[in-house]
Coordinates of N, CA and C in Angstrom, one line a residue:
M1 N -10.5 65.3 23.6 CA -9.6 65.9 23.1 C -8.3 64.9 23.2
S2 N -8.4 64.4 24.2 CA -7.0 63.5 24.4 C -7.0 62.5 23.5
A3 N -8.3 61.8 23.4 CA -8.5 60.5 22.4 C -7.9 60.8 21.0
M4 N -8.5 62.1 20.5 CA -8.2 62.7 19.4 C -6.7 62.8 19.0
R5 N -6.0 63.5 20.3 CA -4.5 63.4 19.9 C -3.9 62.2 20.0
E6 N -4.4 61.3 20.8 CA -3.6 60.0 20.7 C -3.9 59.2 19.6
D7 N -4.8 59.2 18.9 CA -5.2 58.8 17.6 C -4.3 59.3 16.6
L8 N -4.1 60.6 16.6 CA -3.5 61.3 15.5 C -1.8 61.0 15.7
E9 N -1.5 60.8 17.1 CA 0.0 60.4 17.3 C 0.2 59.1 16.7
Q10 N -0.9 58.1 16.9 CA -0.4 56.9 16.6 C -0.6 56.9 15.0
R11 N -1.2 57.8 14.3 CA -1.2 57.7 12.7 C 0.0 58.4 12.4
R12 N 0.6 59.2 13.2 CA 1.8 59.9 12.6 C 3.0 58.8 12.8
D13 N 2.8 58.1 14.0 CA 4.0 57.0 14.4 C 3.8 56.0 13.2
G14 N 2.7 55.6 12.9 CA 2.5 54.7 11.9 C 3.1 55.1 10.5
M15 N 2.8 56.3 10.0 CA 3.7 57.1 9.0 C 5.1 57.0 8.9
W16 N 5.5 57.3 10.1 CA 7.2 57.3 10.1 C 7.5 56.0 9.9
T17 N 6.7 54.8 10.7 CA 7.4 53.7 10.6 C 7.3 53.0 8.9
G18 N 6.1 53.6 8.3 CA 6.1 53.2 6.9 C 7.0 53.8 6.1
A19 N 7.3 55.2 6.4 CA 8.4 55.7 5.6 C 9.8 55.0 5.7
Y20 N 10.1 54.8 7.0 CA 11.4 54.1 7.5 C 11.6 52.7 6.7
V21 N 10.5 51.8 6.7 CA 10.4 50.6 6.2 C 10.6 50.7 4.9
S22 N 9.7 51.6 3.8 CA 9.7 51.5 2.6 C 11.3 52.2 1.9
L23 N 11.8 53.0 2.9 CA 13.1 53.6 2.3 C 14.2 52.6 2.6
L24 N 14.2 51.7 3.5 CA 14.9 50.6 4.1 C 14.8 49.8 2.6
L25 N 13.9 49.4 2.1 CA 13.6 48.5 1.1 C 14.2 49.0 -0.2
V26 N 14.5 50.2 -0.5 CA 14.9 50.8 -1.7 C 16.4 49.9 -1.6
V27 N 17.0 50.1 -0.6 CA 18.5 49.5 -1.0 C 18.7 48.1 -1.3
P28 N 17.8 47.0 -0.8 CA 17.9 45.9 -1.3 C 17.6 45.9 -2.9
S29 N 16.4 46.7 -3.2 CA 16.1 46.7 -4.5 C 17.1 47.3 -5.4
V30 N 17.8 48.3 -5.2 CA 18.8 48.8 -5.8 C 19.8 47.7 -6.3
Y31 N 20.2 47.0 -5.1 CA 21.1 46.0 -5.4 C 20.6 44.9 -6.3
G32 N 19.3 44.6 -6.1 CA 18.8 43.6 -7.0 C 18.6 44.2 -8.5
A33 N 18.6 45.3 -8.6 CA 18.8 46.1 -9.9 C 20.1 45.7 -10.4
V34 N 21.2 45.6 -9.8 CA 22.6 45.6 -10.2 C 22.8 44.2 -10.7
V35 N 22.3 43.0 -9.8 CA 22.5 41.6 -10.0 C 21.3 41.3 -10.7
A36 N 20.4 41.6 -11.3 CA 19.4 41.0 -11.8 C 19.8 40.8 -13.4
P37 N 19.6 39.7 -14.1 CA 19.8 39.4 -15.4 C 18.6 40.1 -16.3
G38 N 19.0 40.5 -17.5 CA 18.0 41.2 -18.2 C 17.5 42.5 -18.1
L39 N 17.2 42.9 -19.3 CA 17.0 44.7 -19.2 C 15.8 44.7 -18.7
V40 N 14.6 44.1 -19.2 CA 13.3 44.1 -18.6 C 13.4 43.8 -17.1
L41 N 13.7 42.8 -16.6 CA 13.9 42.7 -15.3 C 14.6 43.8 -14.4
K42 N 15.6 44.4 -14.8 CA 16.1 45.5 -14.2 C 15.4 46.7 -14.2
G43 N 14.6 46.6 -15.1 CA 13.7 47.9 -15.6 C 12.5 47.8 -14.2
V44 N 12.0 46.5 -14.2 CA 10.9 46.4 -13.3 C 11.4 46.6 -11.7
V45 N 12.8 46.0 -11.4 CA 13.5 46.3 -10.0 C 13.5 47.9 -9.8
I46 N 14.0 48.6 -11.0 CA 14.2 50.0 -10.5 C 12.7 50.7 -10.6
G47 N 12.0 50.1 -11.1 CA 10.5 50.9 -10.9 C 10.0 50.5 -9.7
V48 N 10.1 49.4 -9.0 CA 9.8 49.1 -7.8 C 10.6 50.1 -6.8
A49 N 12.1 50.0 -7.0 CA 12.7 51.0 -5.9 C 12.3 52.3 -6.1
M50 N 11.9 52.8 -7.4 CA 11.4 54.2 -7.4 C 10.1 54.3 -6.7
A51 N 9.1 53.3 -6.8 CA 7.9 53.5 -6.1 C 8.1 53.6 -4.5
L52 N 9.0 52.5 -4.0 CA 9.4 52.5 -2.8 C 9.8 54.0 -2.1
A53 N 10.6 54.6 -3.1 CA 11.2 55.7 -2.5 C 10.1 56.8 -2.6
L54 N 9.4 56.9 -3.5 CA 8.2 57.7 -3.5 C 7.2 57.6 -2.5
A55 N 7.2 56.6 -2.1 CA 6.0 56.1 -1.0 C 6.7 56.5 0.3
G56 N 8.0 56.3 0.5 CA 8.9 56.7 1.7 C 8.8 58.2 1.9
Y57 N 9.1 58.8 0.7 CA 9.0 60.2 0.9 C 7.8 60.9 1.1
V58 N 6.7 60.2 0.5 CA 5.3 60.8 0.9 C 5.0 60.6 2.4
L59 N 5.0 59.5 2.7 CA 4.9 59.0 4.2 C 5.6 60.0 5.0
G60 N 6.8 60.2 5.0 CA 7.7 60.9 5.8 C 7.1 62.5 5.8
T61 N 6.8 63.0 4.6 CA 6.4 64.1 4.5 C 5.0 64.5 5.3
C62 N 4.1 63.5 5.2 CA 2.8 63.5 5.7 C 3.1 63.2 7.3
A63 N 4.1 62.6 7.7 CA 4.0 62.5 9.1 C 4.8 63.6 9.6
R64 N 5.7 64.2 8.9 CA 6.3 65.5 9.5 C 5.2 66.8 9.6
D65 N 4.3 66.6 8.6 CA 3.1 67.9 8.5 C 2.1 67.4 9.9
L66 N 2.0 66.3 9.9 CA 1.0 66.1 11.0 C 1.5 66.4 12.2
G67 N 3.0 66.0 12.5 CA 3.4 66.3 13.8 C 3.5 67.9 13.9
R68 N 3.7 68.6 12.9 CA 3.7 70.2 13.0 C 2.2 70.7 13.3
V69 N 1.2 69.9 12.9 CA -0.1 70.3 13.3 C -0.5 69.9 14.5
L70 N 0.0 68.7 15.0 CA -0.2 68.3 16.5 C 0.5 69.3 17.4
H71 N 1.5 69.8 17.0 CA 2.2 70.6 17.9 C 1.7 72.0 17.9
D72 N 1.1 72.5 16.9 CA 0.8 73.9 16.9 C -0.8 74.0 17.1
T73 N -1.4 73.2 17.1 CA -3.0 73.2 17.4 C -3.6 72.4 18.5
L74 N -3.2 71.3 18.9 CA -3.5 70.5 20.1 C -2.6 70.7 21.1
P75 N -3.3 71.0 22.1 CA -2.5 71.2 23.5 C -1.8 69.7 23.9
P76 N -0.8 69.7 24.6 CA -0.1 68.2 25.1 C -1.1 67.9 26.1
V77 N -0.8 66.5 26.0 CA -1.6 65.6 26.9 C -0.8 65.8 28.4
T78 N -1.5 66.1 29.3 CA -0.8 66.2 30.6 C -0.8 65.0 31.6
A79 N -0.1 64.7 32.3 CA 0.2 63.7 33.0 C -0.9 63.8 34.3
E80 N -1.4 62.5 34.4 CA -2.3 62.5 35.3 C -1.6 62.5 36.9
A81 N -2.2 62.9 38.0 CA -1.7 63.0 39.1 C -1.2 61.6 39.6
G82 N 0.0 61.6 40.2 CA 0.6 60.4 40.8 C 1.5 59.8 39.8
L83 N 1.4 60.0 38.3 CA 2.3 59.4 37.5 C 3.4 60.1 37.2
D84 N 4.5 59.5 37.1 CA 5.7 60.2 36.7 C 6.2 59.8 35.4
H85 N 6.4 60.8 34.5 CA 6.9 60.4 33.1 C 7.9 61.0 33.1
T86 N 8.7 61.4 33.8 CA 10.1 61.7 33.5 C 11.2 60.6 33.3
G87 N 10.9 59.3 33.7 CA 11.8 58.4 33.4 C 12.2 57.5 34.7

């Protein structure tokens, strides 16, 4: 049970990382749309920015929902005897 929880937590953390990275890449792509010459190139850059924003939103939503599932269904991993996880 602990291995399954750790795997799901790792997937959730990966989803959060992907969401943050894709949303951070939206800002430079919007700037690129401002400075890009030509209407076609601006359209391509805006399309990429919209795809990045959608990917970030979907990954963030999935990570949040997976966090809820982990919190509601699986018991938290208990610390083994002798280990101090309080800091």
